């Protein structure tokens, strides 16, 4: 006999009262009724994001269920981080072909571990039969007027990216084609694969950026494409010096310096933050990065005008910068 | 060339500034950034629900796209209504095999029409390729302490249901098997089909129920099963008099009185409200129903104990009351 929806939710998604995220005092009513009741702190604005992960689109069949649970939450926490918000709660809609208990155990473990790390609470959801799709809706709060958007950048501001983009795209390729890892040792291979399977949303840094950054976007479709979106929303042009684009040691070992930089500019699924900072605030940024143990690298600047001016060693660099679009080829 | 995600969202989901729901003053930032910014009124609690509609699970292939857009929002507004909440905003995650413009035009028209009817604003979303799944996350507000849950019922209270349950299940069956409508004229057939395709969430009544009703649930899996869930959550038993269960003229014409009552008790997808009221408040309820032009019928009462005591003409009536469960047969 199968597992009913009510029992499924009780067994896998209701947390024990001592779980980190179950101790929040701002959930008058969580999982189990028609809707959740949430106490938004007075004087805070609500920030809401929704993102779905679809098997065969956002991850290949056969990736660990733990990764799917982790990523479904991570991509939404990344959206909140890009707004400078403090994440608080999330809801999950999970459709899957069958109520597979091994899958659910691992999926829930991946999701709960990330939720506990950031102190966010699963407060409601919906599970049904269907193709494998995990949709998370994340809610957070921010001080009124403090939220970062894509549109706040101004000419002359410096453009930064956190971490080492490109790793996730290389990791996904390794999962799909193990031969592509020939030049890597096992440690390097695992590092890149884990960067795809378990991206770390930049929650702590995102919360510190209001007051320092002027505009922010999370990098999900490729650094150059997403930085270009930020510049366009800000009514600016974008200059990128490819030589400044950071790349991990593993990515450089696999592809060489130039190849690593290209993937760092075009690969997707990074969930790093790309943001702009007035030059006068670069020192404050450096101090805050140190506090949250996060790296961020200046890759260029916003300029008057429009479009992307991408250079390597002073020469124009031609790359396909359209970014990943789920319908562009449809 | 296909339609990109950004263009798709602009064309189909961003509303003109004069749309009813675009005039809300509480959306500092809507569609188009990493997340939406929302101004929750001071002194109100947030109410959040999420529900997915999956092709082949919640609706058969080939139903009008307008219905899918309508129902994706309707089922979530129904969840908020069951909490006694005032709906405010929603987010949409839509996965579909291709960016079909005829589908999107109709899907968006169905969703926007219902949104305008209830003054709720689409504030964010996500579209990707994949199987046809429409997930809506709805947000509303309620006065602190006023929200209705399933657990507030007490023995002796009267159990009501709005409208005429069973119609939607009959309508779905007519869509799947046109021969089942042999005893109906075209008007009756169309009435039942539309009750499945375009359910009317009981938003206005839901907002009036706090202070009158003690507990509430929305009827999505069958009246008897959902009323039983309310009774169980309230720590009560449930007595239902099948003879009191309302059924529409079309349903009675199709199935006879007894058959109509059975489907009214077991059919799903109604999105009516089932709620309990202390006998002393029945007159107040009647007055409020009159104001919002909604019918509600007393079908029984909560009693001490547990379980469902379902009777017809004084005799126990045996029905399969498990309600629809998307995984129970897995």
XYZ file of C-alpha atoms in Angstrom:
660
model
C 0.000 0.000 0.000
C 1.236 3.454 -0.847
C 1.883 6.354 1.420
C -0.924 8.937 1.596
C -0.246 12.628 1.168
C -1.042 13.456 4.800
C 1.236 10.723 6.152
C 3.931 11.678 3.655
C 3.936 15.281 4.849
C 3.932 14.243 8.503
C 6.777 11.796 8.044
C 9.141 13.767 5.835
C 8.345 17.433 6.113
C 7.099 18.209 9.618
C 10.119 19.033 11.770
C 10.693 18.040 15.375
C 10.132 20.972 17.719
C 13.861 21.217 18.466
C 14.935 21.651 14.838
C 16.720 24.938 14.354
C 14.117 26.331 11.984
C 11.170 25.024 14.017
C 12.134 27.292 16.895
C 11.167 30.459 15.062
C 8.586 32.336 17.096
C 6.936 33.885 14.054
C 4.929 30.913 12.737
C 1.556 30.913 14.532
C 0.428 28.045 12.279
C 2.683 25.943 10.081
C 2.247 22.744 8.086
C -1.080 20.899 8.163
C -3.951 23.339 7.564
C -5.238 25.015 4.391
C -2.591 27.733 4.667
C 0.182 28.913 6.994
C -0.033 31.902 9.359
C 3.082 34.062 9.599
C 3.929 37.035 11.791
C 5.827 39.599 9.719
C 7.879 41.824 12.033
C 6.460 45.322 12.308
C 8.159 47.837 10.075
C 9.584 45.248 7.676
C 8.701 44.741 4.027
C 7.969 41.261 2.757
C 10.172 39.787 0.001
C 8.774 36.890 -2.048
C 10.352 34.658 -4.695
C 9.277 31.465 -6.469
C 11.365 29.085 -8.545
C 10.794 25.581 -9.842
C 13.324 22.816 -10.468
C 12.222 20.466 -13.242
C 13.843 17.111 -13.877
C 15.492 17.100 -17.295
C 15.553 20.909 -17.396
C 17.314 22.110 -14.236
C 18.962 18.829 -13.329
C 19.549 15.566 -15.192
C 17.719 12.384 -14.200
C 19.695 10.450 -11.610
C 21.172 13.275 -9.552
C 20.999 12.559 -5.803
C 17.619 13.371 -4.242
C 19.538 15.204 -1.506
C 20.826 17.628 -4.131
C 17.338 18.246 -5.546
C 16.022 19.125 -2.073
C 19.028 21.362 -1.426
C 18.896 23.159 -4.771
C 15.126 23.723 -4.730
C 15.569 25.805 -1.583
C 18.999 27.224 -2.497
C 17.894 28.890 -5.732
C 15.123 30.705 -3.865
C 17.342 31.744 -0.954
C 19.692 33.111 -3.606
C 16.856 35.255 -5.026
C 16.167 36.669 -1.555
C 19.892 37.277 -0.983
C 20.020 39.258 -4.232
C 17.374 41.586 -2.775
C 19.372 42.081 0.424
C 16.647 40.275 2.377
C 16.715 38.161 5.507
C 15.068 34.819 4.648
C 12.401 33.566 7.046
C 9.975 30.965 5.679
C 9.309 28.806 2.649
C 6.614 26.644 1.105
C 7.199 23.577 -1.053
C 5.130 22.144 -3.880
C 6.483 18.735 -4.851
C 5.143 16.618 -7.694
C 6.714 13.215 -8.265
C 5.810 10.023 -10.070
C 5.445 7.961 -6.875
C 5.868 8.444 -3.141
C 9.302 6.800 -3.106
C 10.443 6.697 0.509
C 14.183 6.534 -0.209
C 13.848 9.547 -2.493
C 11.788 11.479 0.052
C 14.181 10.749 2.911
C 17.126 12.128 0.975
C 15.197 15.012 -0.618
C 13.935 16.154 2.786
C 17.395 15.751 4.376
C 18.957 18.014 1.746
C 16.250 20.622 2.112
C 16.130 20.572 5.912
C 19.933 20.802 6.258
C 20.052 23.984 4.185
C 16.978 25.358 5.973
C 18.628 24.789 9.354
C 21.851 26.390 8.166
C 19.978 29.606 7.417
C 17.311 29.340 10.125
C 14.376 29.302 7.696
C 11.213 27.315 8.354
C 9.153 25.138 5.992
C 5.625 26.330 6.790
C 3.441 24.705 4.166
C 3.223 22.766 0.992
C 1.555 20.486 -1.404
C 2.531 17.068 -2.745
C 0.934 15.309 -5.698
C 1.646 12.682 -8.281
C 3.122 13.871 -11.558
C 6.469 14.488 -13.209
C 9.349 15.357 -10.878
C 9.054 19.107 -10.215
C 10.085 20.800 -6.948
C 8.761 24.349 -6.621
C 9.785 26.443 -3.627
C 8.346 29.784 -2.671
C 10.580 31.659 -0.261
C 9.613 34.592 1.950
C 11.898 36.994 3.737
C 11.907 40.519 5.062
C 13.860 43.704 4.560
C 13.784 47.207 6.019
C 11.560 49.485 3.920
C 13.605 51.162 1.193
C 16.640 48.971 1.848
C 15.975 46.259 -0.748
C 18.447 45.965 -3.593
C 17.082 45.740 -7.125
C 18.731 45.304 -10.489
C 17.955 48.911 -11.334
C 19.989 50.877 -8.765
C 23.372 50.929 -10.525
C 25.007 54.144 -11.822
C 27.849 54.805 -14.305
C 31.243 54.630 -12.640
C 30.266 51.966 -10.116
C 32.349 48.847 -9.752
C 30.847 45.455 -10.664
C 31.623 42.533 -8.349
C 30.872 38.822 -8.386
C 31.099 36.476 -5.396
C 32.949 33.176 -5.378
C 34.119 31.408 -8.516
C 31.479 31.251 -11.235
C 31.654 28.568 -13.915
C 32.235 25.742 -11.444
C 28.582 24.657 -11.467
C 28.414 24.473 -15.260
C 31.614 22.402 -15.300
C 30.202 20.169 -12.561
C 27.009 19.569 -14.501
C 29.032 18.695 -17.582
C 31.053 16.209 -15.530
C 27.817 14.558 -14.407
C 26.613 14.284 -17.989
C 29.944 13.275 -19.543
C 32.445 11.767 -17.167
C 35.117 11.830 -19.895
C 35.253 15.624 -19.643
C 37.048 15.247 -16.306
C 40.070 13.465 -17.748
C 42.524 16.199 -16.700
C 41.208 16.323 -13.104
C 42.053 14.331 -10.018
C 39.157 12.897 -8.002
C 39.231 15.800 -5.553
C 38.934 18.380 -8.317
C 36.198 16.415 -10.028
C 34.211 16.112 -6.812
C 34.667 19.791 -6.035
C 33.169 20.856 -9.362
C 30.336 18.316 -9.211
C 29.420 19.478 -5.705
C 29.385 23.080 -6.834
C 26.533 22.071 -9.152
C 24.787 19.718 -6.724
C 25.057 21.865 -3.589
C 25.340 25.578 -4.431
C 25.743 27.823 -1.381
C 23.347 30.776 -1.586
C 25.065 33.979 -0.447
C 22.559 34.697 2.305
C 24.902 36.259 4.867
C 26.528 38.579 2.354
C 23.182 39.526 0.797
C 21.942 40.779 4.153
C 25.022 43.015 4.499
C 24.861 44.538 1.015
C 22.090 47.141 1.501
C 23.868 50.415 2.221
C 26.980 49.227 0.385
C 25.790 47.935 -2.986
C 23.565 49.934 -5.351
C 22.178 47.054 -7.416
C 22.313 43.268 -7.234
C 21.273 40.174 -9.210
C 21.843 36.506 -8.589
C 23.840 34.693 -11.236
C 21.769 31.792 -12.505
C 21.939 32.110 -16.295
C 25.634 32.992 -16.707
C 27.670 35.842 -15.212
C 27.958 38.026 -18.309
C 24.274 37.632 -19.241
C 23.053 38.363 -15.721
C 25.489 41.264 -15.216
C 24.203 42.573 -18.549
C 20.625 42.381 -17.223
C 21.615 44.369 -14.161
C 23.307 46.995 -16.348
C 20.290 47.213 -18.675
C 17.866 47.539 -15.747
C 20.104 50.302 -14.364
C 20.134 52.115 -17.728
C 23.900 51.662 -18.047
C 26.436 49.988 -20.228
C 28.751 47.318 -18.811
C 32.504 46.924 -19.190
C 33.981 43.585 -18.166
C 37.684 42.776 -18.103
C 37.738 39.015 -18.659
C 41.202 38.879 -17.127
C 39.703 39.854 -13.776
C 36.988 37.194 -13.777
C 37.729 34.750 -10.971
C 37.943 31.019 -11.634
C 38.592 28.187 -9.214
C 41.827 26.188 -9.250
C 39.900 23.082 -10.316
C 38.266 24.881 -13.229
C 41.600 26.324 -14.357
C 43.249 22.922 -14.103
C 40.502 21.393 -16.228
C 40.290 24.093 -18.913
C 43.341 26.317 -18.652
C 43.122 29.968 -17.592
C 41.423 31.292 -20.728
C 38.920 28.411 -20.953
C 38.081 28.739 -17.273
C 37.395 32.460 -17.663
C 35.097 31.779 -20.611
C 33.030 29.273 -18.673
C 32.997 31.609 -15.661
C 31.435 34.234 -17.928
C 28.877 32.013 -19.660
C 28.126 28.983 -17.452
C 24.848 28.903 -15.530
C 23.532 27.584 -12.188
C 26.180 29.389 -10.108
C 23.880 31.181 -7.627
C 26.594 33.686 -6.888
C 25.724 37.364 -6.421
C 26.702 40.047 -8.922
C 26.438 43.592 -7.553
C 27.614 47.144 -8.062
C 29.403 49.340 -5.525
C 30.394 53.019 -5.740
C 34.237 53.205 -5.705
C 34.123 55.059 -2.385
C 32.540 52.057 -0.687
C 35.031 49.425 -1.874
C 36.866 49.496 1.461
C 33.643 49.010 3.446
C 32.767 46.106 1.186
C 36.148 44.480 1.779
C 35.634 44.685 5.540
C 32.156 43.133 5.320
C 33.368 40.343 3.035
C 35.959 39.515 5.638
C 33.297 39.275 8.348
C 31.125 36.797 6.433
C 34.107 34.874 4.997
C 32.974 35.447 1.440
C 35.130 36.408 -1.528
C 33.999 38.885 -4.162
C 36.027 40.088 -7.126
C 35.729 43.291 -9.137
C 35.277 42.290 -12.788
C 34.557 45.675 -14.352
C 32.311 48.694 -14.088
C 29.099 50.309 -15.201
C 29.473 53.015 -17.841
C 27.217 55.520 -19.540
C 25.430 54.052 -22.547
C 24.207 50.527 -23.109
C 25.378 47.052 -24.081
C 28.254 44.890 -22.893
C 31.887 45.726 -23.680
C 33.788 42.538 -22.879
C 37.561 42.635 -23.210
C 40.468 40.283 -22.675
C 43.999 41.718 -22.714
C 42.518 44.900 -24.137
C 40.938 43.129 -27.144
C 37.181 42.596 -27.630
C 36.194 39.066 -26.603
C 33.362 37.475 -28.561
C 31.230 35.095 -26.517
C 27.656 33.889 -26.796
C 26.256 35.946 -23.934
C 22.566 35.339 -24.387
C 22.461 33.372 -21.166
C 20.432 30.292 -20.644
C 16.784 30.720 -21.565
C 14.407 27.835 -21.117
C 12.320 28.863 -24.116
C 14.753 30.662 -26.426
C 15.193 27.580 -28.562
C 11.556 26.496 -28.455
C 12.423 31.723 -33.292
C 10.879 31.037 -29.919
C 9.784 33.454 -27.282
C 12.316 34.128 -24.507
C 11.340 33.917 -20.847
C 11.736 37.656 -20.271
C 9.620 38.574 -23.303
C 7.059 35.928 -22.364
C 6.624 37.388 -18.888
C 6.397 40.932 -20.244
C 3.855 40.016 -22.868
C 1.523 37.754 -20.939
C 1.943 38.383 -17.251
C 2.816 42.021 -16.674
C -0.458 43.943 -16.321
C -1.238 47.416 -17.659
C -1.153 50.015 -14.907
C -4.936 50.426 -15.039
C -5.733 46.750 -14.402
C -7.784 46.364 -11.247
C -5.133 44.372 -9.429
C -2.260 46.570 -10.652
C -3.689 49.511 -8.726
C -2.873 48.032 -5.325
C -0.658 50.440 -3.427
C 1.090 47.691 -1.491
C 3.481 46.330 -4.141
C 6.664 48.445 -3.997
C 8.246 46.076 -6.553
C 6.388 43.519 -8.654
C 7.294 41.321 -11.630
C 10.755 41.600 -13.178
C 13.429 41.457 -10.465
C 14.830 38.568 -8.413
C 11.911 38.785 -5.968
C 8.864 40.929 -5.225
C 8.596 43.516 -2.446
C 5.288 43.635 -0.585
C 3.972 45.965 2.113
C 2.039 43.909 4.661
C -0.411 46.203 6.493
C 0.632 46.888 10.077
C -1.086 44.700 12.614
C -2.064 41.979 10.124
C -0.823 38.414 10.017
C 0.352 36.946 6.726
C -1.457 33.883 5.313
C 0.375 31.758 2.722
C -0.754 28.810 0.605
C 0.764 26.891 -2.312
C -0.913 24.450 -4.678
C 0.094 22.952 -8.001
C -2.091 21.867 -10.909
C -0.539 19.042 -12.906
C -1.771 17.997 -16.339
C -3.100 14.452 -16.186
C -3.524 14.635 -12.405
C -5.663 17.705 -11.641
C -7.057 18.183 -15.125
C -7.162 16.034 -18.252
C -5.143 16.946 -21.354
C -7.139 19.180 -23.669
C -9.064 21.313 -21.157
C -9.117 24.987 -22.173
C -5.993 26.921 -21.211
C -8.296 29.597 -19.798
C -9.577 27.061 -17.277
C -6.054 26.039 -16.234
C -5.142 29.670 -15.550
C -8.381 30.196 -13.643
C -8.138 27.045 -11.558
C -4.444 27.472 -10.670
C -5.356 30.704 -8.924
C -8.818 29.594 -7.728
C -7.596 26.626 -5.701
C -5.176 28.879 -3.816
C -7.729 31.650 -3.218
C -9.953 28.894 -1.844
C -7.235 27.922 0.644
C -6.974 31.530 1.809
C -10.781 31.803 2.038
C -10.815 28.720 4.282
C -8.538 30.589 6.697
C -10.835 33.632 6.734
C -8.136 35.670 5.012
C -8.270 38.607 2.635
C -6.235 37.656 -0.460
C -3.697 40.197 -1.676
C -0.925 38.856 -3.920
C 0.191 35.748 -5.751
C 3.200 34.285 -7.526
C 3.100 31.854 -10.434
C 5.523 29.132 -11.438
C 4.586 27.775 -14.859
C 6.367 24.919 -16.582
C 5.182 23.938 -20.057
C 6.541 21.976 -23.004
C 6.802 25.035 -25.289
C 6.012 28.740 -25.174
C 2.757 28.321 -27.126
C 1.337 31.794 -27.621
C -2.284 30.714 -28.042
C -2.040 28.712 -24.813
C -0.393 31.585 -22.944
C -2.940 34.146 -24.121
C -5.827 32.037 -22.838
C -4.052 30.864 -19.680
C -3.207 34.458 -18.729
C -6.736 35.674 -19.564
C -8.276 33.095 -17.224
C -5.866 33.917 -14.424
C -6.072 37.703 -14.800
C -9.901 37.700 -14.938
C -10.134 35.879 -11.609
C -7.373 38.054 -10.129
C -9.230 41.216 -11.121
C -12.486 39.845 -9.716
C -10.860 39.534 -6.304
C -8.422 42.449 -6.562
C -5.309 40.305 -6.144
C -2.028 41.108 -7.885
C 0.411 38.792 -9.656
C 3.731 39.994 -8.233
C 6.269 37.477 -9.421
C 6.932 34.207 -11.068
C 9.017 31.796 -12.976
C 8.477 30.113 -16.346
C 10.485 27.194 -17.688
C 10.238 24.373 -20.147
C 8.953 21.067 -18.809
C 5.729 19.149 -18.346
C 2.587 21.269 -17.941
C 2.483 22.234 -14.245
C 1.015 25.508 -12.937
C 1.960 26.248 -9.326
C 0.499 29.272 -7.601
C 1.517 30.618 -4.238
C -1.087 32.956 -2.775
C -0.576 35.472 0.023
C -3.224 37.223 2.073
C -3.680 38.813 5.456
C -5.886 38.370 8.476
C -6.270 40.104 11.837
C -4.082 38.406 14.479
C -6.032 35.647 16.185
C -8.899 35.820 13.697
C -7.769 33.109 11.287
C -9.948 30.017 11.013
C -8.275 26.639 11.219
C -9.563 23.098 10.928
C -9.082 22.608 14.644
C -11.500 25.144 16.175
C -14.698 23.058 16.092
C -16.536 21.880 19.253
C -19.187 19.209 19.867
C -22.685 20.539 19.251
C -21.686 22.914 16.483
C -23.481 22.846 13.156
C -21.583 21.821 10.005
C -22.275 23.810 6.832
C -21.189 23.554 3.239
C -21.432 26.321 0.641
C -22.980 25.917 -2.797
C -23.692 22.563 -4.389
C -20.822 20.093 -4.093
C -20.543 17.214 -6.529
C -21.039 19.384 -9.610
C -17.321 19.624 -10.369
C -16.813 15.856 -10.203
C -19.780 15.356 -12.528
C -18.413 18.030 -14.864
C -15.017 16.356 -15.007
C -16.674 13.038 -15.791
C -18.608 14.702 -18.618
C -15.333 15.994 -20.059
C -13.813 12.524 -19.917
C -16.879 10.596 -21.092
C -19.418 12.632 -23.012
C -21.838 9.685 -22.979
C -22.355 10.209 -19.222
C -24.384 13.332 -20.037
C -27.105 11.467 -21.952
C -29.881 12.499 -19.542
C -28.903 16.201 -19.614
C -29.796 19.014 -21.941
C -26.966 21.169 -23.268
C -27.511 23.827 -20.613
C -27.244 21.306 -17.776
C -24.194 19.682 -19.342
C -22.466 23.035 -19.762
C -23.338 24.064 -16.201
C -21.666 20.984 -14.720
C -18.627 21.197 -17.009
C -18.128 24.847 -16.078
C -18.347 24.012 -12.397
C -15.227 21.902 -12.944
C -13.484 24.284 -15.334
C -14.224 27.539 -13.487
C -14.796 26.957 -9.766
C -15.658 30.120 -7.818
C -13.543 30.367 -4.664
C -15.639 31.597 -1.732
C -13.445 34.606 -1.046
C -16.142 37.072 0.081
C -17.761 34.603 2.469
C -14.420 33.437 3.825
C -13.571 36.975 4.898
C -16.867 37.218 6.823
C -16.550 33.897 8.638
C -14.090 34.844 11.419
C -16.227 35.645 14.447
C -19.054 33.424 13.160
C -17.463 30.096 12.266
C -15.257 28.113 14.635
C -13.426 25.961 12.089
C -13.205 25.840 8.313
C -11.720 23.752 5.492
C -11.994 24.018 1.748
C -13.564 21.062 0.000
C -11.120 19.774 -2.576
C -11.007 16.028 -1.963
C -14.720 15.334 -1.381
C -17.138 16.840 1.149
C -17.377 13.915 3.538
C -13.619 13.312 3.564
C -12.753 16.975 4.100
C -15.497 17.470 6.718
C -14.054 14.390 8.414
C -10.604 16.011 8.425
C -12.041 19.119 10.053
C -13.788 16.994 12.697
C -10.614 14.988 13.372
C -8.479 18.145 13.645
C -11.086 19.516 16.090
C -11.004 16.322 18.170
C -14.655 15.617 17.417
C -16.851 13.072 15.706
C -19.000 14.077 12.743
C -22.661 13.316 12.058
C -23.876 13.949 8.523
C -27.473 13.615 7.387
C -27.135 12.753 3.703
C -30.686 13.940 3.130
C -29.574 17.493 3.951
C -26.630 17.515 1.541
C -27.370 20.051 -1.196
C -27.186 19.083 -4.853
C -27.784 21.200 -7.929
C -30.788 20.718 -10.202
C -28.488 19.595 -13.023
C -26.789 17.000 -10.846
C -30.155 15.670 -9.609
C -31.467 15.505 -13.161
C -28.410 13.550 -14.230
C -28.225 11.125 -11.311
C -31.492 11.268 -9.390
C -31.704 12.616 -5.848
C -29.894 9.770 -4.102
C -27.136 9.539 -6.725
C -26.637 13.293 -6.666
C -26.265 13.260 -2.864
C -23.677 10.493 -3.079
C -21.552 12.419 -5.557
C -22.005 15.592 -3.495
C -20.487 13.698 -0.548
C -17.608 12.032 -2.389
C -16.759 14.054 -5.511
C -13.673 16.256 -5.471
C -12.518 19.593 -6.945
C -15.488 21.578 -5.558
C -13.579 24.373 -3.783
C -16.580 25.054 -1.610
C -16.101 25.876 2.076
C -17.113 23.520 4.870
C -17.303 25.179 8.282
C -18.770 24.828 11.747
C -20.961 27.349 13.549
C -22.277 27.342 17.140
C -26.110 27.043 16.987
C -26.462 30.481 18.564
C -24.736 32.063 15.573
C -26.850 30.476 12.842
C -28.970 33.623 12.457
C -25.904 35.862 12.101
C -24.556 33.469 9.485
C -27.816 33.633 7.516
C -27.632 37.416 7.447
C -24.028 37.391 6.229
C -24.776 34.799 3.549
C -27.486 37.094 2.277
C -25.026 39.996 2.045
C -22.493 38.095 -0.057
C -25.130 36.263 -2.130
C -23.784 32.867 -1.128
C -25.759 29.798 -0.118
C -24.664 27.480 2.671
C -26.520 24.438 3.924
C -26.361 22.713 7.303
C -25.505 19.060 6.660
C -24.977 17.827 10.220
C -23.061 18.534 13.391
C -19.928 17.871 15.357
C -20.341 15.427 18.235
C -18.201 14.131 21.076
C -16.047 11.207 20.036
C -14.452 10.489 16.688
C -15.187 9.149 13.224
C -17.933 9.884 10.728
C -21.537 8.838 11.302
C -23.194 9.215 7.899
C -26.939 8.533 7.714
C -29.625 8.637 5.065
C -33.260 8.382 6.182
C -31.965 7.356 9.612
C -29.985 4.388 8.264
C -26.180 4.178 8.080
C -24.957 5.009 4.581
C -21.821 3.201 3.403
C -19.648 5.240 1.042
C -15.979 5.205 0.191
C -15.023 8.326 2.117
C -11.263 8.174 1.876
C -11.243 11.230 -0.333
C -8.954 11.680 -3.247
C -5.299 11.175 -2.424
C -2.696 11.593 -5.099
C -0.466 8.916 -3.639
C -2.828 6.531 -1.847
C -2.781 4.127 -4.772
C 0.909 4.469 -5.507
